[in-house]
Short mmCIF file of C-alpha atoms in Angstrom, two decimals:
data_model
loop_
_atom_site.label_atom_id
_atom_site.label_comp_id
_atom_site.label_asym_id
_atom_site.label_seq_id
_atom_site.Cartn_x
_atom_site.Cartn_y
_atom_site.Cartn_z
CA MET Y 1 -1.87 27.05 -18.20
CA ASP Y 2 -0.18 30.19 -16.94
CA SER Y 3 3.42 29.39 -15.99
CA ALA Y 4 3.72 32.32 -13.57
CA GLN Y 5 4.53 31.52 -9.98
CA PRO Y 6 1.43 31.38 -7.70
CA SER Y 7 0.90 34.28 -5.32
CA ALA Y 8 0.90 33.86 -1.53
CA SER Y 9 -2.90 34.11 -1.52
CA ASP Y 10 -3.16 31.40 -4.20
CA GLN Y 11 -0.87 29.12 -2.21
CA ALA Y 12 -3.25 29.39 0.78
CA LYS Y 13 -6.27 28.29 -1.28
CA SER Y 14 -7.45 24.70 -1.52
CA ARG Y 15 -6.53 23.24 -4.92
CA VAL Y 16 -9.20 21.38 -6.85
CA ALA Y 17 -8.49 19.21 -9.90
CA ILE Y 18 -11.45 19.08 -12.28
CA VAL Y 19 -11.31 16.15 -14.70
CA ASP Y 20 -14.01 16.23 -17.38
CA ASP Y 21 -13.83 15.86 -21.16
CA GLU Y 22 -16.60 18.46 -21.72
CA SER Y 23 -15.06 21.93 -21.94
CA ASP Y 24 -18.25 23.76 -20.95
CA VAL Y 25 -18.53 21.68 -17.77
CA ARG Y 26 -14.87 22.27 -16.90
CA GLN Y 27 -15.19 26.01 -17.43
CA ALA Y 28 -18.40 26.28 -15.42
CA LEU Y 29 -16.92 24.37 -12.48
CA VAL Y 30 -13.66 26.29 -12.55
CA ARG Y 31 -15.36 29.68 -12.63
CA GLY Y 32 -17.91 28.70 -10.02
CA LEU Y 33 -15.48 27.17 -7.54
CA GLU Y 34 -12.95 29.97 -7.94
CA ARG Y 35 -15.70 32.47 -7.02
CA HIS Y 36 -15.95 30.53 -3.74
CA GLY Y 37 -12.22 30.79 -3.02
CA PHE Y 38 -10.82 27.60 -4.53
CA LEU Y 39 -7.85 27.36 -6.88
CA CYS Y 40 -8.84 25.09 -9.78
CA ARG Y 41 -6.88 23.22 -12.40
CA PRO Y 42 -8.89 21.65 -15.26
CA PHE Y 43 -8.01 18.47 -17.16
CA ARG Y 44 -9.65 17.22 -20.34
CA SER Y 45 -8.70 13.59 -19.79
CA GLY Y 46 -7.92 11.14 -17.03
CA ALA Y 47 -4.51 10.44 -18.55
CA ASP Y 48 -3.52 14.13 -18.41
CA PHE Y 49 -4.61 14.32 -14.78
CA LEU Y 50 -2.73 11.17 -13.73
CA ASP Y 51 0.43 12.51 -15.40
CA SER Y 52 0.11 15.75 -13.41
CA LEU Y 53 0.25 13.91 -10.08
CA GLU Y 54 3.97 13.40 -10.58
CA PHE Y 55 4.45 17.14 -10.03
CA GLU Y 56 1.54 18.32 -7.88
CA LEU Y 57 -1.12 16.84 -5.62
CA PRO Y 58 -4.49 18.61 -5.34
CA ASP Y 59 -6.59 18.93 -2.17
CA CYS Y 60 -9.68 17.55 -3.90
CA ILE Y 61 -10.38 15.66 -7.13
CA VAL Y 62 -13.57 16.17 -9.15
CA LEU Y 63 -13.87 13.28 -11.58
CA ASP Y 64 -16.42 12.71 -14.35
CA THR Y 65 -17.70 9.14 -14.60
CA ARG Y 66 -18.16 9.20 -18.39
CA MET Y 67 -15.05 10.03 -20.41
CA PRO Y 68 -13.58 8.51 -23.60
CA GLU Y 69 -10.52 6.23 -23.48
CA MET Y 70 -10.29 6.29 -19.67
CA ASP Y 71 -13.48 6.78 -17.65
CA GLY Y 72 -13.78 7.96 -14.07
CA LEU Y 73 -13.69 4.49 -12.54
CA ASP Y 74 -10.50 3.69 -14.48
CA VAL Y 75 -8.86 6.87 -13.21
CA LEU Y 76 -10.01 6.14 -9.66
CA GLY Y 77 -8.40 2.70 -9.83
CA LYS Y 78 -5.09 4.15 -11.03
CA LEU Y 79 -4.68 6.79 -8.33
CA PRO Y 80 -1.33 6.34 -6.53
CA THR Y 81 -0.94 5.74 -2.81
CA GLU Y 82 0.04 9.38 -2.29
CA THR Y 83 -3.57 10.41 -3.03
CA LEU Y 84 -5.18 8.19 -0.40
CA ALA Y 85 -6.27 11.07 1.83
CA ILE Y 86 -7.41 13.26 -1.07
CA PRO Y 87 -11.22 13.24 -1.46
CA VAL Y 88 -12.59 12.22 -4.87
CA ILE Y 89 -16.00 13.53 -5.90
CA MET Y 90 -17.60 11.79 -8.88
CA LEU Y 91 -19.77 13.63 -11.42
CA LEU Y 92 -22.82 11.70 -12.65
CA THR Y 93 -24.60 12.52 -15.90
CA SER Y 94 -27.98 11.13 -14.78
CA GLN Y 95 -29.76 9.15 -12.08
CA GLY Y 96 -29.24 6.10 -14.27
CA GLU Y 97 -25.59 6.15 -13.21
CA ILE Y 98 -26.30 5.39 -9.55
CA GLY Y 99 -24.81 1.94 -10.12
CA LEU Y 100 -21.58 3.58 -11.27
CA ALA Y 101 -21.66 5.80 -8.21
CA ALA Y 102 -21.92 2.76 -5.95
CA LYS Y 103 -18.91 1.18 -7.67
CA ALA Y 104 -17.00 4.43 -7.30
CA MET Y 105 -17.74 4.62 -3.58
CA ARG Y 106 -16.53 1.05 -3.14
CA GLY Y 107 -13.43 2.02 -5.09
CA GLY Y 108 -12.60 4.87 -2.72
CA ALA Y 109 -14.60 7.89 -3.92
CA ALA Y 110 -15.71 10.17 -1.10
CA ASP Y 111 -18.93 11.44 -2.69
CA PHE Y 112 -20.83 11.98 -5.93
CA VAL Y 113 -23.03 14.69 -7.44
CA GLU Y 114 -25.37 14.76 -10.41
CA LYS Y 115 -25.06 17.16 -13.34
CA PRO Y 116 -26.04 19.94 -13.73
CA VAL Y 117 -24.28 21.02 -10.57
CA SER Y 118 -25.48 23.71 -8.17
CA ILE Y 119 -22.23 25.61 -7.69
CA LYS Y 120 -23.07 26.96 -4.23
CA GLN Y 121 -23.96 23.52 -2.85
CA PHE Y 122 -21.07 21.92 -4.69
CA ALA Y 123 -18.58 24.44 -3.26
CA GLU Y 124 -19.87 23.68 0.23
CA LYS Y 125 -19.48 19.95 -0.40
CA VAL Y 126 -15.92 20.40 -1.68
CA GLY Y 127 -15.04 22.53 1.35
CA GLU Y 128 -16.39 19.91 3.77
CA HIS Y 129 -14.41 17.12 2.13
CA VAL Y 130 -11.20 19.18 2.02
CA ALA Y 131 -11.53 19.92 5.75
CA HIS Y 132 -12.07 16.23 6.51
CA SER Y 133 -9.11 15.34 4.28
CA ALA Y 134 -6.81 17.59 6.31
CA GLU Y 135 -7.65 15.54 9.41
CA LEU Y 136 -7.04 12.28 7.53
CA ARG Y 137 -3.66 13.53 6.34
CA ARG Y 138 -2.71 14.34 9.91
CA HIS Y 139 -3.55 10.78 10.96
CA LEU Y 140 -1.62 9.31 8.02
CA THR Y 141 1.41 11.41 8.91
CA GLU Y 142 1.25 10.07 12.47
CA ILE Y 143 1.02 6.50 11.15
CA GLU Y 144 4.08 6.93 8.93
CA GLN Y 145 6.03 8.61 11.73
CA SER Y 146 5.16 5.74 14.09
CA LYS Y 147 6.29 3.18 11.51
CA SER Y 148 9.59 5.02 11.10
CA LEU Y 149 10.14 5.05 14.86
CA MET Y 150 9.37 1.33 15.23
CA ALA Y 151 11.81 0.56 12.41
CA ARG Y 152 14.61 1.75 14.72
CA LEU Y 153 14.13 -1.29 16.97
CA THR Y 154 16.15 -4.49 16.70
CA PRO Y 155 14.26 -7.80 16.14
CA ARG Y 156 14.61 -8.65 19.84
CA GLU Y 157 13.42 -5.19 20.89
CA SER Y 158 10.41 -5.51 18.56
CA GLU Y 159 9.61 -8.88 20.13
CA ILE Y 160 9.76 -7.41 23.63
CA ALA Y 161 7.80 -4.33 22.52
CA ALA Y 162 4.87 -6.50 21.41
CA LEU Y 163 4.82 -8.25 24.78
CA VAL Y 164 4.95 -4.93 26.63
CA VAL Y 165 1.92 -3.69 24.70
CA ASP Y 166 0.10 -6.93 25.56
CA GLY Y 167 0.55 -5.99 29.22
CA SER Y 168 3.18 -8.56 30.18
CA SER Y 169 5.43 -7.72 33.10
CA ASN Y 170 9.22 -7.83 32.90
CA LYS Y 171 9.24 -11.16 34.75
CA GLU Y 172 6.62 -12.64 32.41
CA ILE Y 173 8.53 -11.45 29.34
CA ALA Y 174 11.76 -12.88 30.77
CA ARG Y 175 10.11 -16.24 31.37
CA ASP Y 176 8.51 -16.35 27.89
CA LEU Y 177 11.77 -15.46 26.11
CA GLY Y 178 14.13 -17.40 28.36
CA ILE Y 179 16.15 -14.35 29.40
CA SER Y 180 16.71 -12.58 32.70
CA PRO Y 181 14.39 -9.83 34.00
CA ARG Y 182 17.40 -7.52 34.09
CA THR Y 183 17.96 -8.08 30.34
CA VAL Y 184 14.30 -7.25 29.73
CA GLU Y 185 14.71 -4.03 31.72
CA VAL Y 186 17.71 -3.03 29.59
CA HIS Y 187 15.85 -3.74 26.35
CA ARG Y 188 12.80 -1.88 27.61
CA ALA Y 189 14.90 1.17 28.51
CA ASN Y 190 16.51 1.09 25.06
CA ILE Y 191 13.08 0.88 23.39
CA PHE Y 192 11.78 3.92 25.26
CA LYS Y 193 14.97 5.84 24.49
CA LYS Y 194 14.86 5.06 20.76
CA LEU Y 195 11.19 6.06 20.53
CA ASP Y 196 11.66 9.08 22.79
CA VAL Y 197 8.76 8.13 25.08
CA ARG Y 198 8.50 8.47 28.84
CA ASN Y 199 6.13 5.65 29.73
CA ALA Y 200 4.30 2.57 28.48
CA VAL Y 201 1.18 4.53 27.54
CA GLU Y 202 3.08 6.80 25.14
CA PHE Y 203 4.88 3.78 23.74
CA ALA Y 204 1.62 1.86 23.23
CA LEU Y 205 0.18 4.74 21.18
CA ILE Y 206 3.16 4.66 18.82
CA PHE Y 207 3.11 0.86 18.62
CA GLU Y 208 -0.60 0.67 17.77
CA LYS Y 209 -0.42 3.43 15.14
CA ALA Y 210 2.52 1.65 13.50
CA GLN Y 211 0.32 -1.44 13.01
CA LEU Y 212 -2.26 0.48 10.97
CA SER Y 213 -2.39 0.27 7.18
CA ALA Y 214 -2.63 3.62 5.44
CA ARG Y 215 -4.80 2.21 2.64
CA SER Y 216 -7.33 0.48 4.90
CA PHE Y 217 -7.37 3.52 7.16
CA VAL Y 218 -8.57 5.80 4.36
CA ARG Y 219 -10.14 3.79 1.54
#
């Protein structure tokens, strides 16, 4: 690989990791996708690709199902949490691998295509998945931000927050927790201040997003 720093135009391109042990397939996909504006990085093995994730995350992963030592399903199962919103497209050698494709989809793959690949259609498919991935990443960022905000609350504030979201009034919360309505009001004001929200609706949005699991949300 060229060690030169990427240009500004390269940095703006969507990055596609192509993982296939067949050099002719890798070269054909790289050349074809780069003609359609993508920035590609080829890998000859799943192990090499997984090692690369420590330094750089792609915008899309193209993964061959049949590879020696570590096949596509093995690689898919070893992808770290950081790749949850990154679409994985599996490459099938024949229609006889539909069963593998089904397993891959259950394992989190976004799509699959059969070799030989039509570059034009494949580039369109990659582009669609990258665009969808950007939206997923936005949602995941919101989830993590909401979790960080909720972590600011004390145990008592978290308890009151859950009751607020359930629609309980200050008097009902006070009765359930055995405290005064005035104490509930103080806690409620502190909750809104810590989360930087103006009303219960804004607070409820943060609370509900914080309850979501990133993994179940994506794969």
